Tab-separated table of C-alpha atoms and ligand atoms in Angstrom:
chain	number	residue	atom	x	y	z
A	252	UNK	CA	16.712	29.022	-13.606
A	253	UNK	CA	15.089	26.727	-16.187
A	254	UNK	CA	12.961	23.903	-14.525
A	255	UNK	CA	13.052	20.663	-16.831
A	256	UNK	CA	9.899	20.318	-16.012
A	257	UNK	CA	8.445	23.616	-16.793
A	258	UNK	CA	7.121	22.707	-20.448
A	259	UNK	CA	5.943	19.152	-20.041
A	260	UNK	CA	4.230	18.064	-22.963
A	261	UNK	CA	0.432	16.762	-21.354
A	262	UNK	CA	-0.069	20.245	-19.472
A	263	UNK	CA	-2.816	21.731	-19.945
A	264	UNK	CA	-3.100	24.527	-17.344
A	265	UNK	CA	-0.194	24.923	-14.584
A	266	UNK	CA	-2.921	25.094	-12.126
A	267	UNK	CA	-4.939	21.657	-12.446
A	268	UNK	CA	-2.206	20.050	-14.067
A	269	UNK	CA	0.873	18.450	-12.309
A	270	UNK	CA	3.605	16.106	-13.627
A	271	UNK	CA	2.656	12.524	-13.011
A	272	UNK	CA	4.413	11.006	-10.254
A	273	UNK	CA	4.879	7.072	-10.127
A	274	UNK	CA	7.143	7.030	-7.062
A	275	UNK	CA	6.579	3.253	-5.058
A	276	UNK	CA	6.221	4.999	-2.316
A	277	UNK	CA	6.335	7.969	-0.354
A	278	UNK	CA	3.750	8.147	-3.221
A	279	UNK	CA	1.724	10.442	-5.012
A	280	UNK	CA	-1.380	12.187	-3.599
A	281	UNK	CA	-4.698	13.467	-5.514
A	282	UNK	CA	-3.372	17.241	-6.365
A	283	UNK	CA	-7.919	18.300	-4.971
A	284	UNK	CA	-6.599	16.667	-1.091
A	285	UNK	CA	-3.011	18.772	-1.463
A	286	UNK	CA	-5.335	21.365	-2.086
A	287	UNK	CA	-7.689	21.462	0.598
A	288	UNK	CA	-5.027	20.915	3.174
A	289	UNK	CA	-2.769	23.705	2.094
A	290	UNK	CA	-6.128	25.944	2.178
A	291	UNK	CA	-6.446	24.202	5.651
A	292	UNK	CA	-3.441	24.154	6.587
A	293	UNK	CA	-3.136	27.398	9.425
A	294	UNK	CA	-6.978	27.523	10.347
A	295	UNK	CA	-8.862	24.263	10.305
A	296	UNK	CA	-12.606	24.963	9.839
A	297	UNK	CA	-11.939	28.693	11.319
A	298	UNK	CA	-11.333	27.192	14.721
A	299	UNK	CA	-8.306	29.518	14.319
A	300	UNK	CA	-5.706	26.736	14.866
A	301	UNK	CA	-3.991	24.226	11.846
A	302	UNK	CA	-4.385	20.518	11.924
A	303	UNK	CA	-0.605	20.060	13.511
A	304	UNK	CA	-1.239	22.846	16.441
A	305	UNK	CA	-4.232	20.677	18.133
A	306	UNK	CA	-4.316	18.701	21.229
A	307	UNK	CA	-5.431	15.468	20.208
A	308	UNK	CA	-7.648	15.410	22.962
A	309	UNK	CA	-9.637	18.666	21.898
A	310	UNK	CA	-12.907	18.260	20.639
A	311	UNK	CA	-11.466	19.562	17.332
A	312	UNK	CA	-9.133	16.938	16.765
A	313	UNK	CA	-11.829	13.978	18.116
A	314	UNK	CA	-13.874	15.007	15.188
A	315	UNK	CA	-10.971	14.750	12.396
A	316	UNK	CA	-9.756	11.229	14.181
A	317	UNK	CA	-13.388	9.689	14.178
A	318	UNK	CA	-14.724	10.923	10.994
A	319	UNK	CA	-10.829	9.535	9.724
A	320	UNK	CA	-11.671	6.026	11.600
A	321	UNK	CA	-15.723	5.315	10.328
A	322	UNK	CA	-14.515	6.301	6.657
A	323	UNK	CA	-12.246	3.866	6.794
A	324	UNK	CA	-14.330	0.907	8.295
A	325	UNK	CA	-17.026	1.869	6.024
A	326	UNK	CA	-14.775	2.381	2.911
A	327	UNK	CA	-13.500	-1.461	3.307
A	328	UNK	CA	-16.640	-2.743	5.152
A	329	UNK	CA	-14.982	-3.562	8.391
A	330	UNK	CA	-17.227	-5.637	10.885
A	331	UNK	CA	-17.379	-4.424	13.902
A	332	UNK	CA	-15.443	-7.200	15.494
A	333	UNK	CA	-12.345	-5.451	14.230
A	334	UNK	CA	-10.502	-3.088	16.031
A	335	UNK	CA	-8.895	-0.075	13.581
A	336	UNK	CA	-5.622	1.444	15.348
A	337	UNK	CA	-3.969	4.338	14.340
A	338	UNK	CA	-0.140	3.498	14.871
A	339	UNK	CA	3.449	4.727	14.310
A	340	UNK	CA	6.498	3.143	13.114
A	341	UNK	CA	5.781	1.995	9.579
A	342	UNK	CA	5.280	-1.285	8.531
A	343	UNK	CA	8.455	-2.258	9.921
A	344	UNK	CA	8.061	-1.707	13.055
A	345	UNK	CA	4.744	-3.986	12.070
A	346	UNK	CA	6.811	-6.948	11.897
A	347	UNK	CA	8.377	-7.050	15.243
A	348	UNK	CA	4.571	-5.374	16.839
A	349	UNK	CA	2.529	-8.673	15.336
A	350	UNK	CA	4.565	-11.316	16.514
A	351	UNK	CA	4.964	-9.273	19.774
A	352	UNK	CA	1.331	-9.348	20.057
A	353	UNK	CA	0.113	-12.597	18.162
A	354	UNK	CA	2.810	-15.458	18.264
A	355	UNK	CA	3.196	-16.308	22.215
A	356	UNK	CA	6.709	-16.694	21.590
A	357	UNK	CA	5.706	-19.726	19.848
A	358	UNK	CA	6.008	-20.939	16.199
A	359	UNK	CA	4.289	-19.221	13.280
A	360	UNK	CA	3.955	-19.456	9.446
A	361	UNK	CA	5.209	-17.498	6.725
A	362	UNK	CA	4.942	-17.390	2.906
A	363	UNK	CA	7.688	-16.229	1.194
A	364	UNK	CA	6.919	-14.147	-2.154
A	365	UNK	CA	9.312	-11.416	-2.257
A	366	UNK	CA	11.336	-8.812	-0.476
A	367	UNK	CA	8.747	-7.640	2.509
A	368	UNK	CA	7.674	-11.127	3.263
A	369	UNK	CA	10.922	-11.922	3.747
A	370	UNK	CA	12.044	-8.956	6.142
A	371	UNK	CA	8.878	-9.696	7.774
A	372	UNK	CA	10.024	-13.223	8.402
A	373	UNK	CA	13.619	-12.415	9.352
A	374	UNK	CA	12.177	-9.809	12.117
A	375	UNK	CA	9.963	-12.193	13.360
A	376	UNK	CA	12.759	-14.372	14.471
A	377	UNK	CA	13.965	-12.254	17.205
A	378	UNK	CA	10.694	-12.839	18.618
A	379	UNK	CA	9.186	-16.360	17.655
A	380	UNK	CA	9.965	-19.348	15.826
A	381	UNK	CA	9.054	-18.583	12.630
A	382	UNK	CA	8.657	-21.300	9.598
A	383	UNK	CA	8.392	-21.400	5.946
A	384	UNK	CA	5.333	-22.580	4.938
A	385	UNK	CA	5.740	-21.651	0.872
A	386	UNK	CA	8.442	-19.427	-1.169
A	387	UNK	CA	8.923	-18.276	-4.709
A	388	UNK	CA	12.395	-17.663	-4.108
A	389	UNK	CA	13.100	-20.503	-6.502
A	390	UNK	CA	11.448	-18.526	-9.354
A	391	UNK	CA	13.383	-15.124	-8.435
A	392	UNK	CA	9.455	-13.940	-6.757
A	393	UNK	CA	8.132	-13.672	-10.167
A	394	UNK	CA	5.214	-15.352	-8.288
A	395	UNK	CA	2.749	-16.158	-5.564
A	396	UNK	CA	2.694	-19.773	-4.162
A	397	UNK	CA	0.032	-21.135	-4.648
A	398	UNK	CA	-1.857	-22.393	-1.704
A	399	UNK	CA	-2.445	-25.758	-2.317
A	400	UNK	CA	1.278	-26.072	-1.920
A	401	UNK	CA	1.812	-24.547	1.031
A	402	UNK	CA	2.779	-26.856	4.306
A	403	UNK	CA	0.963	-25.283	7.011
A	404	UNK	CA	1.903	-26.034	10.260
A	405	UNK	CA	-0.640	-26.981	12.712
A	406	UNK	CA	1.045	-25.612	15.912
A	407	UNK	CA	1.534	-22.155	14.368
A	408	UNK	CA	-0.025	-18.888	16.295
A	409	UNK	CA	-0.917	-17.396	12.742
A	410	UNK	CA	0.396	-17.333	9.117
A	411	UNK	CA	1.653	-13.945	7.692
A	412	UNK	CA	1.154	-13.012	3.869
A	413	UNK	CA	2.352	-10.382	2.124
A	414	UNK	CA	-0.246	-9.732	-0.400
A	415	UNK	CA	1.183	-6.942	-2.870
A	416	UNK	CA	4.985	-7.191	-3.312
A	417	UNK	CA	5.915	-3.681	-3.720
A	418	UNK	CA	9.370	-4.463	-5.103
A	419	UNK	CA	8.644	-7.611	-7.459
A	420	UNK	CA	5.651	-6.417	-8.772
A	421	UNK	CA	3.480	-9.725	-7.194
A	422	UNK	CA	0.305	-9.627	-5.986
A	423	UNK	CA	-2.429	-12.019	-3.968
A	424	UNK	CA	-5.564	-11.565	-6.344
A	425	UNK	CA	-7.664	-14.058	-4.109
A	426	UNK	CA	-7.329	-14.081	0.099
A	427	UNK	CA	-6.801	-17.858	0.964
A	428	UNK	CA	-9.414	-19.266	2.915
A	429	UNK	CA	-7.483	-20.858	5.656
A	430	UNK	CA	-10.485	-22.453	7.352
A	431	UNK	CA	-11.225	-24.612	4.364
A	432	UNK	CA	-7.694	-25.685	4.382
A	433	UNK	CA	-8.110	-26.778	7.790
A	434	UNK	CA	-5.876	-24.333	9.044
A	435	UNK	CA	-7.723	-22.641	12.864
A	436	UNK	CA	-4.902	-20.212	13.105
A	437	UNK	CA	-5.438	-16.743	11.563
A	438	UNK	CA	-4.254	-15.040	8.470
A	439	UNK	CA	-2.037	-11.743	8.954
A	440	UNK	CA	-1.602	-9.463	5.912
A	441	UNK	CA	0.893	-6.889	5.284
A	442	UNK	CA	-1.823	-4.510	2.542
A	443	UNK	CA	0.616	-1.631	3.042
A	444	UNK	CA	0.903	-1.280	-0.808
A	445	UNK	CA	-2.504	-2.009	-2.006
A	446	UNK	CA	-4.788	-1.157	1.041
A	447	UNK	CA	-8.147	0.704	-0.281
A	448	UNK	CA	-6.811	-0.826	-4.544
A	449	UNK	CA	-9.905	-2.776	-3.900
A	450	UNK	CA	-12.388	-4.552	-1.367
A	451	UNK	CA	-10.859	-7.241	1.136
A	452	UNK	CA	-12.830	-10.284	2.442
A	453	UNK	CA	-12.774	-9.900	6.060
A	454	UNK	CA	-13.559	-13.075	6.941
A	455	UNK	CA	-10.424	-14.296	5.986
A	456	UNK	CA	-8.054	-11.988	7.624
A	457	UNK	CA	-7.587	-12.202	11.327
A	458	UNK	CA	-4.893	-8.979	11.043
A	459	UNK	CA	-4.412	-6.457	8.337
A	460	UNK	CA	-1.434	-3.538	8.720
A	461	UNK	CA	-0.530	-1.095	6.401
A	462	UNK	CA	1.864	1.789	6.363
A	463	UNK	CA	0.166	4.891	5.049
A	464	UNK	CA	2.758	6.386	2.042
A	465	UNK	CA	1.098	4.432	-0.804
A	466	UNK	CA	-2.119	4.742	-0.698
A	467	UNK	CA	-3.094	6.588	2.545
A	468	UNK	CA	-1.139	9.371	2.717
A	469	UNK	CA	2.259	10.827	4.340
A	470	UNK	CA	4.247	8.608	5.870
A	471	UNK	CA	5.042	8.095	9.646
A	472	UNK	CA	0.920	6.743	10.173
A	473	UNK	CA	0.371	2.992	10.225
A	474	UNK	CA	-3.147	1.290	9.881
A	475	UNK	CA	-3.548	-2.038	11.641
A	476	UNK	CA	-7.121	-3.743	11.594
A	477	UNK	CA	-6.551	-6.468	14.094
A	478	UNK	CA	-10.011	-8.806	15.096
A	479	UNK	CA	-10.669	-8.584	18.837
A	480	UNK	CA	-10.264	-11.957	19.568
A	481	UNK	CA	-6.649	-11.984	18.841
A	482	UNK	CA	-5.849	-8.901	21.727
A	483	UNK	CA	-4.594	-9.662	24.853
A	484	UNK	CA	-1.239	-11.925	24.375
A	485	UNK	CA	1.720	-9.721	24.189
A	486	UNK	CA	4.542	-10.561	25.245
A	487	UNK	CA	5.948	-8.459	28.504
A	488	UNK	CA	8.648	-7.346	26.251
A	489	UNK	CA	6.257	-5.747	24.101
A	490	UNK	CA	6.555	-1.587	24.311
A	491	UNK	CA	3.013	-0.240	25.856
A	492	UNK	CA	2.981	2.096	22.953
A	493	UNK	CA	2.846	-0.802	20.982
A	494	UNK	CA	0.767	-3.282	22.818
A	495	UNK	CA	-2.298	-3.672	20.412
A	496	UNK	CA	-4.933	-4.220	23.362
A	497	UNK	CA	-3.599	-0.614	25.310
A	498	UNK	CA	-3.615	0.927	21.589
A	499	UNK	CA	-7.283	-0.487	21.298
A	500	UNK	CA	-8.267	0.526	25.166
A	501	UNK	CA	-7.412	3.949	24.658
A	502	UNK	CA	-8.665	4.614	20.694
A	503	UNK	CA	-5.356	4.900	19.670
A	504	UNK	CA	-4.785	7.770	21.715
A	505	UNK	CA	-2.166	5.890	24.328
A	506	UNK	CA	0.183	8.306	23.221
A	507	UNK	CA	0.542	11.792	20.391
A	508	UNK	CA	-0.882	9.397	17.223
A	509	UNK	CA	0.482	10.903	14.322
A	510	UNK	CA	-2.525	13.842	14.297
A	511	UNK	CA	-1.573	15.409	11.064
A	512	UNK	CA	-1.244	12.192	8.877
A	513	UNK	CA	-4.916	10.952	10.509
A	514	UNK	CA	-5.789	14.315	9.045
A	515	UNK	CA	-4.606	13.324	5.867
A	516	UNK	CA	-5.640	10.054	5.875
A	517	UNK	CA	-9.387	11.695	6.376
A	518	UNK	CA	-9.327	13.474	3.631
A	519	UNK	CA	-7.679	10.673	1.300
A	520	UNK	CA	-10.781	8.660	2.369
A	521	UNK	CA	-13.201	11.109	1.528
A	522	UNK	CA	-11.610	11.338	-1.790
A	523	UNK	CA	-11.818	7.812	-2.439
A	524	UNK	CA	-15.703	8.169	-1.228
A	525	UNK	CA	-16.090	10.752	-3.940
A	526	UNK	CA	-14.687	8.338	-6.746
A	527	UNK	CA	-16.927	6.962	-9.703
A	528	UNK	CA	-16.857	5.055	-12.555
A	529	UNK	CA	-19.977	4.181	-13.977
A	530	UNK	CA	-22.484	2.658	-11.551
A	531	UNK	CA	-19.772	2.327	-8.830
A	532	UNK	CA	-18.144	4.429	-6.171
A	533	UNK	CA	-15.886	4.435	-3.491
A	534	UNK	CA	-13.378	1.468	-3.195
A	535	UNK	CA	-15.226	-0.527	-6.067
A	536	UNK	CA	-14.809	2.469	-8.390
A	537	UNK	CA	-11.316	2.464	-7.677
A	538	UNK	CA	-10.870	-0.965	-8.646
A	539	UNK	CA	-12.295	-0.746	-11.881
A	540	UNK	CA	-9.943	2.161	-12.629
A	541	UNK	CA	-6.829	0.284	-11.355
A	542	UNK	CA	-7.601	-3.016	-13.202
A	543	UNK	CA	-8.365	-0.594	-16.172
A	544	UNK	CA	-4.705	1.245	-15.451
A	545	UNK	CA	-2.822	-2.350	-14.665
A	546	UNK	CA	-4.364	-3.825	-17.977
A	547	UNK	CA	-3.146	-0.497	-20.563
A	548	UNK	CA	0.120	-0.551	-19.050
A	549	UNK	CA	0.755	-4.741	-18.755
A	550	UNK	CA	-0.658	-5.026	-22.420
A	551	UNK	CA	2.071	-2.151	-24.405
A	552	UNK	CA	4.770	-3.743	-22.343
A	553	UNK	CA	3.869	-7.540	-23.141
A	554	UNK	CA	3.542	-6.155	-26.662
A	555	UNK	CA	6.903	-4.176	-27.245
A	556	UNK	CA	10.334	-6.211	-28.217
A	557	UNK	CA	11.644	-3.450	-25.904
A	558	UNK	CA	10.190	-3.684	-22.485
A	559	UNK	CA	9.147	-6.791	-20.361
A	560	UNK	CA	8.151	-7.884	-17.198
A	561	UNK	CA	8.948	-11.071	-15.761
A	562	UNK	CA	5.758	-11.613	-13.376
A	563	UNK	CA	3.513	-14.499	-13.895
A	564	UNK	CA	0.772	-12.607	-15.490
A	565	UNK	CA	-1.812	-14.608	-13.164
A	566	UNK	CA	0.046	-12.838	-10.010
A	567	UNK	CA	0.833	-9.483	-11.437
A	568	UNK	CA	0.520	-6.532	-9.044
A	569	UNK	CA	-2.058	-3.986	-10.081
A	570	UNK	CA	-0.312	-1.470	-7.940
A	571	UNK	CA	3.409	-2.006	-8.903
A	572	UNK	CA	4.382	-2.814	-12.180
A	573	UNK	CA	8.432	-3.973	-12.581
A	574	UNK	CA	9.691	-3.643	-16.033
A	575	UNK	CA	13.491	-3.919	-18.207
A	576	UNK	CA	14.646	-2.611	-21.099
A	577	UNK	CA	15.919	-5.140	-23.605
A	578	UNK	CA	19.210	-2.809	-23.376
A	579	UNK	CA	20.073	-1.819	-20.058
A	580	UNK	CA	22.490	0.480	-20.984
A	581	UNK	CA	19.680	2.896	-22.480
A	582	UNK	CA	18.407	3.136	-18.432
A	583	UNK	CA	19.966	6.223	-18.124
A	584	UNK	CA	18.363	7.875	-21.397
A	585	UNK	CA	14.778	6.655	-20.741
A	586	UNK	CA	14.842	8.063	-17.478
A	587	UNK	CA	15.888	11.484	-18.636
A	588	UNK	CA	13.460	11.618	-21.409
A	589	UNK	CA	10.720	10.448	-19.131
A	590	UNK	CA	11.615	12.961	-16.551
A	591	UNK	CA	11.183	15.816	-19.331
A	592	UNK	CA	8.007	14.620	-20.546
A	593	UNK	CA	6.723	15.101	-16.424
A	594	UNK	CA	6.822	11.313	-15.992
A	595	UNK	CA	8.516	10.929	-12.320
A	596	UNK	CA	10.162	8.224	-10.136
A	597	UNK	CA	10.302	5.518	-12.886
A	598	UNK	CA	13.971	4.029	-11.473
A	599	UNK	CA	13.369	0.942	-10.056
A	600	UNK	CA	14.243	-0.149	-6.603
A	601	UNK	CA	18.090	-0.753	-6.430
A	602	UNK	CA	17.674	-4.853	-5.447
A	603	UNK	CA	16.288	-5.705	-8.785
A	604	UNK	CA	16.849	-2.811	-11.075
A	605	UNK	CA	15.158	-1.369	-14.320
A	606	UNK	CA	12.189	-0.112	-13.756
A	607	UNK	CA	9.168	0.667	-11.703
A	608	UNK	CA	5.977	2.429	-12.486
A	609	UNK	CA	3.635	2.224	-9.283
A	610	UNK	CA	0.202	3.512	-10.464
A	611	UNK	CA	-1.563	3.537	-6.917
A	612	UNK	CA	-4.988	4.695	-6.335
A	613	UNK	CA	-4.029	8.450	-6.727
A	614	UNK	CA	-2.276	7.843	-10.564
A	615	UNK	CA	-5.061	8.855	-12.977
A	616	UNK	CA	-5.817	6.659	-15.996
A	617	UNK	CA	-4.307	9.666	-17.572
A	618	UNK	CA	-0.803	8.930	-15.909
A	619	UNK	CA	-0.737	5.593	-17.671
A	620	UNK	CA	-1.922	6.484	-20.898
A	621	UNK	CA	1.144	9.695	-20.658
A	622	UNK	CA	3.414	6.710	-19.809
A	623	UNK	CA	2.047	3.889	-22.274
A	624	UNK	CA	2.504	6.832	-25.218
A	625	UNK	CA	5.948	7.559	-24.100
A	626	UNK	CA	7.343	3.615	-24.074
A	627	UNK	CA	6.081	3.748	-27.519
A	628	UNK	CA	7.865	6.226	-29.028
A	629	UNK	CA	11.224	5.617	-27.229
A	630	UNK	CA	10.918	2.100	-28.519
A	631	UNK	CA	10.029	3.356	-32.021
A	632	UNK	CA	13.450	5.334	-31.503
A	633	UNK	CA	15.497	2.718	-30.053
A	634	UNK	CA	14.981	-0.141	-32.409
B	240	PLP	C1	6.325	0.253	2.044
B	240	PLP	C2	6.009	-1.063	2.630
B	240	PLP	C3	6.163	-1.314	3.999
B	240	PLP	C4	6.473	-0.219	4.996
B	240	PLP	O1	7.724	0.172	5.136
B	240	PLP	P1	8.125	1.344	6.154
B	240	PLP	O2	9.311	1.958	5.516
B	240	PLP	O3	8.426	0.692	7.447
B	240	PLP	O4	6.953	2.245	6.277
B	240	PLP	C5	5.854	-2.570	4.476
B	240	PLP	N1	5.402	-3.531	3.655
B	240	PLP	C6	5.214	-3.307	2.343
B	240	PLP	C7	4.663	-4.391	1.486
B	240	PLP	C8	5.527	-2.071	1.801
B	240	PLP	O5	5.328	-1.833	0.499
């Protein structure tokens, strides 16, 4: 059988070259890590066992989880007043977890500024009394309130941000600084779609969670950085599994963590260690390249009379980057087309249509330039 993909136009060598994969998420992974695991992947540093055949409570497996844990903290420069957990259930499961853990059954804040927020928020109400402190709903999320008009409530346990819409395509460039708002509860941030995109101020965030498929790794690992003041308030209805401070206690190791995606996630960090551009490395270099990637791909679309994207350009997501054709009925036939020139997972998510490239830390500046030449020529063919 003939594989549509077989003769895609950018390959070089079958070997180092792959089709480029813009999926929002289970998401694409640096082909070097695939690599190394699969050579990995039945004998793990010739103890004669693979990864998934450990006890995570063998000396082999301690290793991969704390060498996975300090690249992280020292990858985002977490103080040591945060706690990292290693957790399952997605972010999902995040939303009922925080307010388990943080709200007291009491009320808490929410901004509004796109899809997750607002599952976050709904989820939260089986649990608290959640209230709306800012939304862009008015504006169809094609931005990010901005906080000087938010109405913070001075009773609330915590206020929880989503700060990269993975659907809409809107992103929080700048962490608010609650503090100088004069705002004593603490921030909670879903990062799950641009954790590691670029360095986070952690003396704004009281609780960070993120669920690994974007820019971690496989899915089915979640990453919550939670400050260690805040432990210690669930609610008795709270799961143990998912009680932060028992999580915490026991490094994570309560219960089976998710040992093969911690693997993954260790060697995903390493990558990113490994990164450069120029003078920088690590997380910084990473930013550079996104910003670089974002700007290519936001620039041919703002220029074509084909493509568009209805973001406020001041909140556009460098991760996820929403986009229509003029003529929606030529969906179809720029999907194919991209699909045979090895660009993959362009559809956009079925609540606001068109199109999606998501061009995560793992899509090469290479991915974007394949993609910026290819929306050129299909609008040189369409119009
Ligand atoms: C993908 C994603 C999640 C996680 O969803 P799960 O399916 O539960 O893993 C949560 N928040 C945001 C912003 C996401 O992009």
């Amino acid at each position: 059988m003939r594989s549509p993909l077989k003769d895609f136009a950018f390959s070089t060598s079958k070997d180092t070259m792959r089709p480029f994969n813009f999926s929002a998420g289970p998401a694409t992974i640096p082909l070097e890590v695939l690599n190394r695991a699969a050579q990995e992947m039945s004998n793990w540093h010739g103890c004669g066992m693979g990864v998934m055949e450990m006890s995570h409570r063998g000396k082999e497996f301690i290793s991969i989880y704390e060498q996975a844990e300090r690249l992280f903290r020292s990858l985002l420069s977490i103080p040591l007043e945060f706690k990292i957990l290693f957790m399952q259930g997605g972010g999902l499961a995040e939303n009922a977890i925080v307010p388990m853990n943080l709200s007291r059954s009491l009320e808490v804040d929410f901004v509004l500024s796109g899809s997750w927020s607002e599952k976050s928020f709904k989820e939260a109400k089986r649990y608290c009394s959640p209230k709306v402190a800012a939304s862009s709903e008015s504006s169809e999320f094609h931005d990010f309130p901005d906080p000087s008009t938010w109405q913070l409530n001075a009773k609330a346990q915590y206020l929880h941000i989503c700060t990269n819409e993975t659907i809409h395509g809107v992103e929080c460039h700048d962490l608010p600084d609650l503090k100088a708002m004069g705002y004593n509860a603490p921030l909670v941030i879903d990062f799950s779609s641009h954790v590691l995109s670029k360095p986070v101020d952690w003396s704004r965030v009281g609780l960070a969670f993120a669920g690994a498929q974007k820019n971690i790794g496989p899915a089915g690992l979640t990453l919550v950085v939670v400050r260690e003041d805040l432990l210690g308030h669930a609610l008795a209805i709270c799961p143990s599994a998912f009680d932060y401070t028992t999580v915490a206690k026991n490094s994570s190791m309560y219960n089976t963590p998710p040992t093969y995606g911690i693997y993954m996630a260790g060697l995903i960090f390493e990558w990113i260690k490994e990164q450069r551009e120029g003078e920088l490395s690590g997380v910084q270099a990473l930013q550079k390249r996104n910003q670089d990637k974002a700007r290519l791909l936001y620039e041919t679309i703002d220029a074509s009379n084909f493509f568009s994207n209805p973001v406020a350009p001041h909140a556009r997501s460098l991760m996820n980057v929403p986009f229509f054709l003029k003529d929606p009925s030529k969906d179809a036939l720029f999907l194919s087309q991209a699909n045979e020139r090895g660009l993959l997972q362009l559809k956009g998510h079925k609540s606001v249509g068109g199109m999606r490239a998501s061009i995560y830390n793992a899509m090469p500046l290479e991915g974007v330039q394949a993609l910026v030449a290819f929306l050129k020529e299909f609008e040189a063919t369409q119009t």
